Short mmCIF file of C-alpha atoms in Angstrom, two decimals:
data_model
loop_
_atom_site.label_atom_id
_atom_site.label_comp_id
_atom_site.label_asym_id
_atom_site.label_seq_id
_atom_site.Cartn_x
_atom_site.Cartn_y
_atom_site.Cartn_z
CA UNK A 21 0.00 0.00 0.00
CA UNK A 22 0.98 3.76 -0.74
CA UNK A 23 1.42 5.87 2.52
CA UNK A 24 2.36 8.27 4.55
CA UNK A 25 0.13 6.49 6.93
CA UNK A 26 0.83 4.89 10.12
CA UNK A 27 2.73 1.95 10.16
CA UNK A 28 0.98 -0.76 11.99
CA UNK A 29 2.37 -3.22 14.45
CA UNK A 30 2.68 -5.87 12.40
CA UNK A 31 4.26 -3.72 9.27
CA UNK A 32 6.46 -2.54 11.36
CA UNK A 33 7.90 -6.04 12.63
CA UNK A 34 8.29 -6.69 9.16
CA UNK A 35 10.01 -3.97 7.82
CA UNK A 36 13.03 -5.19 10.82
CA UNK A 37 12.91 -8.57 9.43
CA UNK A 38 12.63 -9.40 6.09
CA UNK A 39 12.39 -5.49 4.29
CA UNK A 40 9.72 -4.40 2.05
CA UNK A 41 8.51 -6.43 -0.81
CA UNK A 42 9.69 -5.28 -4.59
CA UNK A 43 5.81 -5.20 -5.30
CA UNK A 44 2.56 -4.76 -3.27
CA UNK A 45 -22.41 -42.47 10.56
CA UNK A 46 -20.78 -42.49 14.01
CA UNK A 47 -17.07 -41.49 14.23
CA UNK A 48 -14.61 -44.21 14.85
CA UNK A 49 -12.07 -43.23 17.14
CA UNK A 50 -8.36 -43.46 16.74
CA UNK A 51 -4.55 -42.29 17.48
CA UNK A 52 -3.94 -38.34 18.46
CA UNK A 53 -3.45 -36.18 15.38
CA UNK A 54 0.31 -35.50 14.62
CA UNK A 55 1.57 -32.35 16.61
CA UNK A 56 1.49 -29.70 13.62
CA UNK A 57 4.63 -27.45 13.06
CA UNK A 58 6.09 -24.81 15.22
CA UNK A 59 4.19 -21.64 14.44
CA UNK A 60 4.39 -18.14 15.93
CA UNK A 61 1.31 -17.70 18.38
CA UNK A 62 -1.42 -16.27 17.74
CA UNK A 63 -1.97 -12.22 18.53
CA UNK A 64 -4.09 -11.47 21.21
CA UNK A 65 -6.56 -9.21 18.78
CA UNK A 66 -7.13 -12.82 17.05
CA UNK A 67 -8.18 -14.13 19.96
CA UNK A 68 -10.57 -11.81 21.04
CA UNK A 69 -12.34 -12.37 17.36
CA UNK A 70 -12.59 -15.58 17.58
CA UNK A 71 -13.85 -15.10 21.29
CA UNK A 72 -16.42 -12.92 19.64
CA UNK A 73 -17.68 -14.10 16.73
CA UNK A 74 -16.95 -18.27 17.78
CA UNK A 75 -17.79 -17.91 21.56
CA UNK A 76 -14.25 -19.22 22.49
CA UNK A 77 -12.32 -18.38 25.60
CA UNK A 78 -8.40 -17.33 24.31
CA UNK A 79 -7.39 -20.49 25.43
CA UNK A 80 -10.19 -22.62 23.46
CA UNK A 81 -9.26 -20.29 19.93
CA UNK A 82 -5.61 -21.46 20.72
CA UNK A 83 -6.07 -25.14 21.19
CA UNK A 84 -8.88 -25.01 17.95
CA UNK A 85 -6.04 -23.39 15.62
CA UNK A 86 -3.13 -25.66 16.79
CA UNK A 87 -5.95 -28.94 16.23
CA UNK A 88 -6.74 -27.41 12.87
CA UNK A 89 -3.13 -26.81 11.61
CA UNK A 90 -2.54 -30.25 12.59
CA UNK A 91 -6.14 -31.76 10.87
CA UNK A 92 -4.56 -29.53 7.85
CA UNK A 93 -0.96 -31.70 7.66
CA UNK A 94 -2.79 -35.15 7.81
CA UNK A 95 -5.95 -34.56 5.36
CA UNK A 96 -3.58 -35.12 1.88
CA UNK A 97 -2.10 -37.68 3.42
CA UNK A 98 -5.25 -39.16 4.90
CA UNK A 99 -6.74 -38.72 0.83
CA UNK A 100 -4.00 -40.80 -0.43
CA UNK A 101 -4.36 -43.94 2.07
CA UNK A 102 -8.16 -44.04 1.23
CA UNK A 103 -7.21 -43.81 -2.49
CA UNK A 104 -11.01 -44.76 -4.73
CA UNK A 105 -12.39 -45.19 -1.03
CA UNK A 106 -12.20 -41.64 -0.37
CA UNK A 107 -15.24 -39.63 0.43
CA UNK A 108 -14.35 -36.46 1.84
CA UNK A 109 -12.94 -34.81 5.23
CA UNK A 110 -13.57 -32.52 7.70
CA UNK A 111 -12.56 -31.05 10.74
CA UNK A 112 -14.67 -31.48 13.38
CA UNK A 113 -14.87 -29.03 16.59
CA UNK A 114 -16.30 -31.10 19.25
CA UNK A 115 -13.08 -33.17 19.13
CA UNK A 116 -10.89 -31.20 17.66
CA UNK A 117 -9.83 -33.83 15.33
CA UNK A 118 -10.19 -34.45 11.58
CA UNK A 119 -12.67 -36.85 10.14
CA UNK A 120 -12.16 -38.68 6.73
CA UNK A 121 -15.06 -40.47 5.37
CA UNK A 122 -14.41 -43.98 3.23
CA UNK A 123 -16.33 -46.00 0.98
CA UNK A 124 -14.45 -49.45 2.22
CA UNK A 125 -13.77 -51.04 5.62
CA UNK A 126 -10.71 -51.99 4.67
CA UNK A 127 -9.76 -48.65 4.19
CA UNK A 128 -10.48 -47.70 7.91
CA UNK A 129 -7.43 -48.34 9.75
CA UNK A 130 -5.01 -47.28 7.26
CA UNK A 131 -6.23 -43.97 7.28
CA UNK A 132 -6.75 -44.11 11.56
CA UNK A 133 -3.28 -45.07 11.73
CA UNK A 134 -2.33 -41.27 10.02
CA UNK A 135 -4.22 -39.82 12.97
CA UNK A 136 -7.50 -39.03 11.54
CA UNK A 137 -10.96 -40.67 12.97
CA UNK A 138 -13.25 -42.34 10.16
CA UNK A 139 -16.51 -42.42 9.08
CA UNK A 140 -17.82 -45.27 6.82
CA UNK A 141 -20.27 -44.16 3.90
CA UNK A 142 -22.09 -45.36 0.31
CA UNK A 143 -21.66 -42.56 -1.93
CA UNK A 144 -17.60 -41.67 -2.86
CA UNK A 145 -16.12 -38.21 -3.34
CA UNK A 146 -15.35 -38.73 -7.09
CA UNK A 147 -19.12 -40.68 -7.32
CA UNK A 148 -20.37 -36.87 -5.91
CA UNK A 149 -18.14 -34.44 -7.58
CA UNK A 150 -19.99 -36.43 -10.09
CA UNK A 151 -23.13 -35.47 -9.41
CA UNK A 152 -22.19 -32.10 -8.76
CA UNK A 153 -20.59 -31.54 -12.10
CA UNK A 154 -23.32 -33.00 -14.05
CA UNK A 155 -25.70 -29.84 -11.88
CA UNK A 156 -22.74 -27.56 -12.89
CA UNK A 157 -23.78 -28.19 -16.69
CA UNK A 158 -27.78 -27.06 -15.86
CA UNK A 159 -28.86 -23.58 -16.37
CA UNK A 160 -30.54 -23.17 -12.58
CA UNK A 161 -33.79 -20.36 -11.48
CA UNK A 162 -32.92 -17.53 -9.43
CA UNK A 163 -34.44 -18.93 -6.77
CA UNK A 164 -31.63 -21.79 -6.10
CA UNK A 165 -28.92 -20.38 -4.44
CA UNK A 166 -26.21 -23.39 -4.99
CA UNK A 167 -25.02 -26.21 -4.54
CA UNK A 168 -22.30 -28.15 -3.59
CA UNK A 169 -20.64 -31.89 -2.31
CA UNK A 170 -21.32 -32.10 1.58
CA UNK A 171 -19.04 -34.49 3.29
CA UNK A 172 -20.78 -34.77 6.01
CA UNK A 173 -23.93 -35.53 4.42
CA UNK A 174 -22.31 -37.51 2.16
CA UNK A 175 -24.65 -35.99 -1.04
CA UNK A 176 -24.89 -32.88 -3.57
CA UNK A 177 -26.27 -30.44 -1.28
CA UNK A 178 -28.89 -27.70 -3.26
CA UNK A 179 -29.73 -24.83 -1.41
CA UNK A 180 -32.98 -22.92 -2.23
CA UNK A 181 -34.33 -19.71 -1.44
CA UNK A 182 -37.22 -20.64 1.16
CA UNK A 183 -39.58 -18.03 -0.43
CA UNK A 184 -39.12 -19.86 -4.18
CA UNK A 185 -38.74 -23.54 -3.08
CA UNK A 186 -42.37 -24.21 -4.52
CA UNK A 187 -42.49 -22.85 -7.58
CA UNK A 188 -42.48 -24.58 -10.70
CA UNK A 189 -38.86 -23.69 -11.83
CA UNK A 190 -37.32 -24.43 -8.66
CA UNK A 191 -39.21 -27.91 -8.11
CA UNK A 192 -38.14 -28.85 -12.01
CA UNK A 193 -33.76 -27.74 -11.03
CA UNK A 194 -34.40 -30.04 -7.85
CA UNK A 195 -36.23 -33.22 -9.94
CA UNK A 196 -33.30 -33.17 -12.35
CA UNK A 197 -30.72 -32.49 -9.60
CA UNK A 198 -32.47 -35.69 -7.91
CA UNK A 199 -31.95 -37.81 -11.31
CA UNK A 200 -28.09 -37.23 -11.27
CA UNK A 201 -27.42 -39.33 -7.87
CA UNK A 202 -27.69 -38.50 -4.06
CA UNK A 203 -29.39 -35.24 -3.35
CA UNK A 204 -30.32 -33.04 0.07
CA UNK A 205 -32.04 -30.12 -0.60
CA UNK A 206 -32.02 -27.18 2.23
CA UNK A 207 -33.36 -23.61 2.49
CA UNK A 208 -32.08 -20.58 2.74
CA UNK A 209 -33.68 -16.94 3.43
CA UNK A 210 -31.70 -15.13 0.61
CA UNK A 211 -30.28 -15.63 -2.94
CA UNK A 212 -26.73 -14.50 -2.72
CA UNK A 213 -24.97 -11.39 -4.16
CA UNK A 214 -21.67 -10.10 -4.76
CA UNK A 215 -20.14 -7.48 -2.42
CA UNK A 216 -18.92 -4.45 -4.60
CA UNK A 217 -20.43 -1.53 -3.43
CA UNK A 218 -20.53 2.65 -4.82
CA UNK A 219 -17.55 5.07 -3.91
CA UNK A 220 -18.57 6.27 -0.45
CA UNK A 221 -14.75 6.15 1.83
CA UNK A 222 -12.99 3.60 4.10
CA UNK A 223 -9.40 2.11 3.27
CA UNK A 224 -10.35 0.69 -0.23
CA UNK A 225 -9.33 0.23 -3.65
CA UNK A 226 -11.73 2.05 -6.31
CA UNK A 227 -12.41 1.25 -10.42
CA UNK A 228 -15.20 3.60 -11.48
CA UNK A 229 -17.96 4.15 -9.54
CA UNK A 230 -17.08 0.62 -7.77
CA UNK A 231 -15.13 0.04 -3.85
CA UNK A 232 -13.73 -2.97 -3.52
CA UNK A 233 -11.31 -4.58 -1.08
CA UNK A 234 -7.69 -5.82 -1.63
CA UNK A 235 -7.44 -9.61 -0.97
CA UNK A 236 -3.98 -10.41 -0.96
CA UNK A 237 -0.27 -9.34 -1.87
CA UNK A 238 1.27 -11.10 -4.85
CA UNK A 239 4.81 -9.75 -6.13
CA UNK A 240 3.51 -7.38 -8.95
CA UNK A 241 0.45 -6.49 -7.23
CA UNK A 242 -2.64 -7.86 -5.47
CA UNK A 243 -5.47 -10.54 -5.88
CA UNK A 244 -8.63 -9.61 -5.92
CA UNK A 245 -12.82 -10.87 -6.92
CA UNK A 246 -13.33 -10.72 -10.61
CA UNK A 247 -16.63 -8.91 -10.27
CA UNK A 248 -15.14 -5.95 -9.46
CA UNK A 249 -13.22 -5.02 -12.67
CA UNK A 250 -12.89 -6.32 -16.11
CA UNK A 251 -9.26 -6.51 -17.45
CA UNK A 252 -7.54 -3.02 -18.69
CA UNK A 253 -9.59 -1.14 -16.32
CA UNK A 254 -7.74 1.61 -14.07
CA UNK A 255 -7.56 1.30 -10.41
CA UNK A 256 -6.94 4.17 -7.63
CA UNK A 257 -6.18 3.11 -3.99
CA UNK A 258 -7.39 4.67 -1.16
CA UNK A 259 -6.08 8.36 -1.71
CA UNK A 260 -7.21 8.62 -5.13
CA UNK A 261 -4.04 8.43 -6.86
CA UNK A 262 -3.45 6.57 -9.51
CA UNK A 263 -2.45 2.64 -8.74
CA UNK A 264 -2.47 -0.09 -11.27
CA UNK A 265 -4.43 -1.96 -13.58
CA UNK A 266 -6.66 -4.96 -13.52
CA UNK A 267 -4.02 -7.43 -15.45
CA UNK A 268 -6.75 -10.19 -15.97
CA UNK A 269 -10.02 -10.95 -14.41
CA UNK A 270 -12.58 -13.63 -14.69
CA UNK A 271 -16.45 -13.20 -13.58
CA UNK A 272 -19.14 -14.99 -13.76
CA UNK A 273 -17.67 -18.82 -13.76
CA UNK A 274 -15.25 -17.54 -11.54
CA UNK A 275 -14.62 -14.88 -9.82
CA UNK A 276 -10.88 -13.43 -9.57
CA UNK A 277 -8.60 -11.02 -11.03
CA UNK A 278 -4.88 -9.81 -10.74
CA UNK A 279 -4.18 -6.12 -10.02
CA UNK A 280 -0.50 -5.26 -11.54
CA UNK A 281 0.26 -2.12 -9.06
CA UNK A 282 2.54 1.67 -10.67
CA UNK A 283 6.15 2.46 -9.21
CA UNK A 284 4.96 4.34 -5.72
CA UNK A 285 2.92 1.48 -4.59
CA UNK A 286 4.65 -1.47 -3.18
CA UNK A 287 3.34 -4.68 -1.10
CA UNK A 288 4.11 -6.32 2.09
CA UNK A 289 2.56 -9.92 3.03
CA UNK A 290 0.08 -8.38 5.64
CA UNK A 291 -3.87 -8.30 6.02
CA UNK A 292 -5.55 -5.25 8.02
CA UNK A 293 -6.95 -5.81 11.26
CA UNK A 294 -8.51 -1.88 11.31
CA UNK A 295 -7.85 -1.49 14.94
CA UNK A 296 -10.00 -5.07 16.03
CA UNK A 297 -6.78 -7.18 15.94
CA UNK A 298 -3.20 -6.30 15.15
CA UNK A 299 -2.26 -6.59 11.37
CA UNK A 300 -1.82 -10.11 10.19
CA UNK A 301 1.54 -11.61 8.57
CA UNK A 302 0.82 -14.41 5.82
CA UNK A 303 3.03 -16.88 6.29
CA UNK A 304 1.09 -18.85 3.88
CA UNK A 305 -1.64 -20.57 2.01
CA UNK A 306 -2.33 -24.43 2.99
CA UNK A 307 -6.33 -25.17 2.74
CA UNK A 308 -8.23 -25.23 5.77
CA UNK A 309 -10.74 -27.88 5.77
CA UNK A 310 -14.14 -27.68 6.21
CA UNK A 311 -15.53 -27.38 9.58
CA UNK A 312 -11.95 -25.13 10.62
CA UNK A 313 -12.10 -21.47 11.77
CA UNK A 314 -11.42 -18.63 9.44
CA UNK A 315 -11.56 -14.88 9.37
CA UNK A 316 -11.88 -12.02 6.31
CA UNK A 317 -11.36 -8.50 6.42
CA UNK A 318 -12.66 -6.15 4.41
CA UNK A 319 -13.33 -2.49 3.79
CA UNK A 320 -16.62 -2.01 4.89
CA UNK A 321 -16.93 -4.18 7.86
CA UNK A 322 -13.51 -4.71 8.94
CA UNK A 323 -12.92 -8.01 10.58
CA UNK A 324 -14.97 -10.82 10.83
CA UNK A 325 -14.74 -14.97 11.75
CA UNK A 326 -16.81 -17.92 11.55
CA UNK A 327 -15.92 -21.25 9.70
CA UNK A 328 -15.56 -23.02 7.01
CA UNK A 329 -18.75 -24.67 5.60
CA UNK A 330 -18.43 -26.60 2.36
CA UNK A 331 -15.85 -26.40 -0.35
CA UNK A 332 -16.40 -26.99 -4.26
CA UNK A 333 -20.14 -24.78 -4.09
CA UNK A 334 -21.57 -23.84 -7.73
CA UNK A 335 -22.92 -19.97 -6.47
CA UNK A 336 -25.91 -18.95 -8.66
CA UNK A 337 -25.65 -14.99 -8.52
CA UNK A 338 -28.07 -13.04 -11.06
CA UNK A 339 -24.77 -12.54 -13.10
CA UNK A 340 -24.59 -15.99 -13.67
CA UNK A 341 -22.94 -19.50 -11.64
CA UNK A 342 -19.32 -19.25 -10.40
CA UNK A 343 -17.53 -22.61 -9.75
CA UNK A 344 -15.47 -24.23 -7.15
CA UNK A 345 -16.41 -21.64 -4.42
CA UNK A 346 -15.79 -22.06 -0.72
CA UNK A 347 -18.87 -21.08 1.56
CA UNK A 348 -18.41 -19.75 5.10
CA UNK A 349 -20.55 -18.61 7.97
CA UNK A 350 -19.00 -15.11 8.05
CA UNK A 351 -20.84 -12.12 7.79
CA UNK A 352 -19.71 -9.61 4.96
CA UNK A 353 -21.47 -6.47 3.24
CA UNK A 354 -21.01 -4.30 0.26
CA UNK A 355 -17.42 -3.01 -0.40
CA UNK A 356 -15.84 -6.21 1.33
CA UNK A 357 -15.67 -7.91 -2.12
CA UNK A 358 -11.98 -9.15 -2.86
CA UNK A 359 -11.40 -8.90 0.89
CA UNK A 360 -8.76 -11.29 2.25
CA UNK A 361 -9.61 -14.53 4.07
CA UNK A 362 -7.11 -16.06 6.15
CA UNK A 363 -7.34 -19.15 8.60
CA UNK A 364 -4.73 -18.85 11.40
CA UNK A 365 -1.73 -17.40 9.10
CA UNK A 366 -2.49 -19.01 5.82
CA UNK A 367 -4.23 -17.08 3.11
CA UNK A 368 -7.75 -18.88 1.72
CA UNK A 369 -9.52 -16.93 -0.47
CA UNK A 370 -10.88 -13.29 -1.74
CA UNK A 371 -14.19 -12.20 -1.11
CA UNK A 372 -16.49 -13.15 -3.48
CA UNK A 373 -20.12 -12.13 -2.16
CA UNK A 374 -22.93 -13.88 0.20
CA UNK A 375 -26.41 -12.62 1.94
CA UNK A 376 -26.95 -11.18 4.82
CA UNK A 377 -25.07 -8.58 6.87
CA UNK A 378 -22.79 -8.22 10.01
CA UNK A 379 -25.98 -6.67 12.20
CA UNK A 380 -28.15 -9.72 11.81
CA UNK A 381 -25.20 -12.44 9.88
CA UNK A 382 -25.55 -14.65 7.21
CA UNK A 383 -23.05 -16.72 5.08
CA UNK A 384 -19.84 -15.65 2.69
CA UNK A 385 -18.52 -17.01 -0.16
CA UNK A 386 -14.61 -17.09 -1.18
CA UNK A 387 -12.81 -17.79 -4.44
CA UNK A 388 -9.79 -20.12 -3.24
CA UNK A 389 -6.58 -17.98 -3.66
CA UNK A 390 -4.38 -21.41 -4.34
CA UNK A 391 -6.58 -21.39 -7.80
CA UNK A 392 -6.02 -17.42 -8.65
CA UNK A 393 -2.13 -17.76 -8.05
CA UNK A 394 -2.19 -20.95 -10.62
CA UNK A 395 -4.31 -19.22 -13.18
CA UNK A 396 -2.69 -16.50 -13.36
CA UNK A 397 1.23 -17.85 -12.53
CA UNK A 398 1.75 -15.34 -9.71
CA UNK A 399 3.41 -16.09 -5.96
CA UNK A 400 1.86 -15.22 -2.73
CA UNK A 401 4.29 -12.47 -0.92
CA UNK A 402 4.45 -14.16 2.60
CA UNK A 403 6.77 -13.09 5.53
#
C-alpha cells in the first residue's frame, strides 16, 4: 500500500525482518493427530475475534487453531491412504480432530493409523463431484442459491431460497438435480450477491464508480474478486491516486482477477486488522478444511470470523454460476468484495459475495486464492 500512513504493528515487525517487498455415521475413534509445526502464536486481537464471533475463551481459539493446523498436515495424506475409497474430510470441533469419510472397511485403519478418525459411507467423493458436475452443466432459477458436495452428508447439497422452493422452476432444477445421484435439498432466506459496493470512503481500492477490497499481496500487485473489474480497467487506492491496472479478471464462472500495481505502490505480506486485531503476517496458504475457523477482512466491515462450511459450491448470482467456491458462515457487506480470508496465518480466499449482513449475519462465499495464483502464474508475498 501507498502511505504516509501509520505503520501498523505488524508492518512494522516486518520492515526489521525481512524489508519491504519489490511489489505490493458415528465417528470411529483413533490415534492423536500428529503435533502440527512450530508456528508463531497467535496475537491477542485474534483471539478476542474468535472469542467474539466463535464464543471461544483465548485459550479454546488457541487449542482449535493448533488442532486445525494439525487436521490440515494429515488430510492429503489421509486422501492418499483411502485412495477410490475416499469420500471427503472434515474437521470437526467437538473433538478437535479431523474426520475422513471412506467408501471401504478396509480402508479404515489405514487412514486411523495417520491420525485421523473415520466415518464409513455409500456414496464416494469422485461418485459426488460427479453429481455435482453434471448440476454444474444445468442452467438453474434464481431462486436456487447453490449447490455443492457435503461431506458430512455424504450428497450434492442444493440450497434454495425458502420463499421460491415451490415454484415450478425451482421444483423442475431439484427433480433433475435428484436424477443425477444423491441429493439433500435445504433452504435458505436469501439468494446470494456479490459485495462491490458505490464510492462512499474507508481504506479501499476504487475502479469507477465501484469500492472494492484488496485480498492479498502477490509480487507485482494484489489478488482480488473478478466482479469488481474487467481486465484493462484503471484502479486508484485509497487516496485517489493513480495505482495499477486490472491485469486479468474472470467473472461470472469464476470470480478473480490480478491487479498489476505503478512504481509508488509497493506490497508487504500483511492483512488489516482496522484497529480489532493487530495486522496479520501471511506466512502462507495451505487449505483449511471444512468445519476449521477462518476470518476475512474487508473495507466495509472490517474483521470478521466464523468457519468453514463446504468447499467446491456452484454460487448462482443473477450474473450468472461461479464454480469451485468455498462457503463460510461469516458475515460480509457491500465493499468487502476481494477482501482477504485467512485461517490462522495461511491465506484462503478473496471475497467473493454472500447474503446477509454483520448486524443480523448470514453466510460468505470465497474464491480459493491457491486457484487465482495458478491461473494467473503469480506467488503469494508471505513473511
Amino acid at each position: 500500500m501507498k502511505h504516509p500512513r501509520p505503520l501498523r504493528a505488524a508492518v512494522a515487525a516486518l520492515l526489521l525482518t525481512v524489508g519491504l517487498g519489490a511489489a505490493h455415521a458415528g465417528v470411529a475413534s483413533a490415534v492423536p493427530l500428529p503435533e502440527p509445526a512450530a508456528a508463531p502464536s497467535a496475537s491477542a486481537g485474534l483471539l478476542d475475534a474468535m472469542r467474539r464471533d466463535l464464543g471461544l475463551t483465548a485459550s479454546q481459539a488457541e487449542q482449535r487453531l493448533s488442532a486445525e493446523r494439525a487436521a490440515a498436515a494429515v488430510e492429503k495424506t489421509a486422501r492418499q491412504a483411502a485412495g477410490d475409497a475416499y469420500a471427503g474430510s472434515w474437521y470437526e470441533p467437538s473433538t478437535g480432530r479431523l474426520v475422513v469419510a471412506v467408501t471401504d472397511r478396509a480402508q479404515e485403519s489405514e487412514v486411523r493409523a495417520l491420525g485421523a478418525d473415520t466415518r464409513l459411507v455409500r456414496h464416494s467423493a469422485a461418485a459426488l463431484d460427479r453429481a455435482k458436475a453434471r448440476l454444474d452443466t444445468l442452467r438453474a432459477p434464481t431462486g436456487v442459491a447453490g449447490w455443492h458436495v457435503d461431506p458430512r452428508a455424504n450428497s450434492v447439497v442444493v440450497t434454495v431460497v425458502r420463499t421460491e422452493r415451490e415454484t415450478p422452476a425451482v421444483r423442475a432444477f431439484v427433480d433433475r438435480a435428484r436424477a443425477g445421484g444423491p441429493v439433500t435439498v435445504v433452504e435458505t432466506a436469501q439468494a446470494p450477491r456479490t459485495y462491490a459496493a458505490g464510492t462512499v470512503g474507508g481504506d479501499p481500492y476504487y475502479t469507477g464508480n465501484v469500492r472494492c477490497s484488496i485480498g492479498f499481496s502477490v509480487y507485482g500487485g494484489f489478488v482480488t474478486a473478478g466482479h469488481c473489474g474487467q481486465a484493462g480497467a484503471a484502479v486508484r487506492g485509497w487516496d485517489g491516486s493513480a495505482m495499477g491496472t486490472f491485469q486479468g479478471s474472470s467473472f461470472p464462472g469464476n470470480d478473480y482477477a490480478y491487479v498489476g500495481i505503478h512504481s509508488g505502490w509497493w506490497t508487504v505480506p500483511v492483512v488489516l486488522g482496522w484497529g480489532t486485531i493487530p495486522d496479520q503476517l501471511v506466512r502462507g496458504s495451505a487449505e483449511a478444511p471444512v468445519g476449521a475457523s477462518i476470518c476475512r477482512s474487508g473495507s466495509t466491515t472490517h474483521w470478521h470470523c466464523g468457519t468453514v462450511l463446504a468447499k467446491n459450491e456452484t454460487v448462482n448470482y443473477s450474473q450468472g454460476a461461479v464454480y469451485q467456491m468455498t462457503k463460510t458462515s461469516v458475515c460480509a457487506e457491500g465493499g468487502d468484495s476481494g477482501g482477504s480470508f485467512l485461517s490462522g496465518d495461511q491465506a484462503q480466499g478473496v471475497t467473493s459475495g454472500g447474503w446477509g449482513n454483520c448486524s443480523s449475519g448470514g453466510q460468505t462465499w470465497f474464491q480459493p486464492i491457491n486457484e487465482i495464483l495458478g491461473r494467473y502464474g503469480l506467488t503469494l508475498h508471505t513473511a
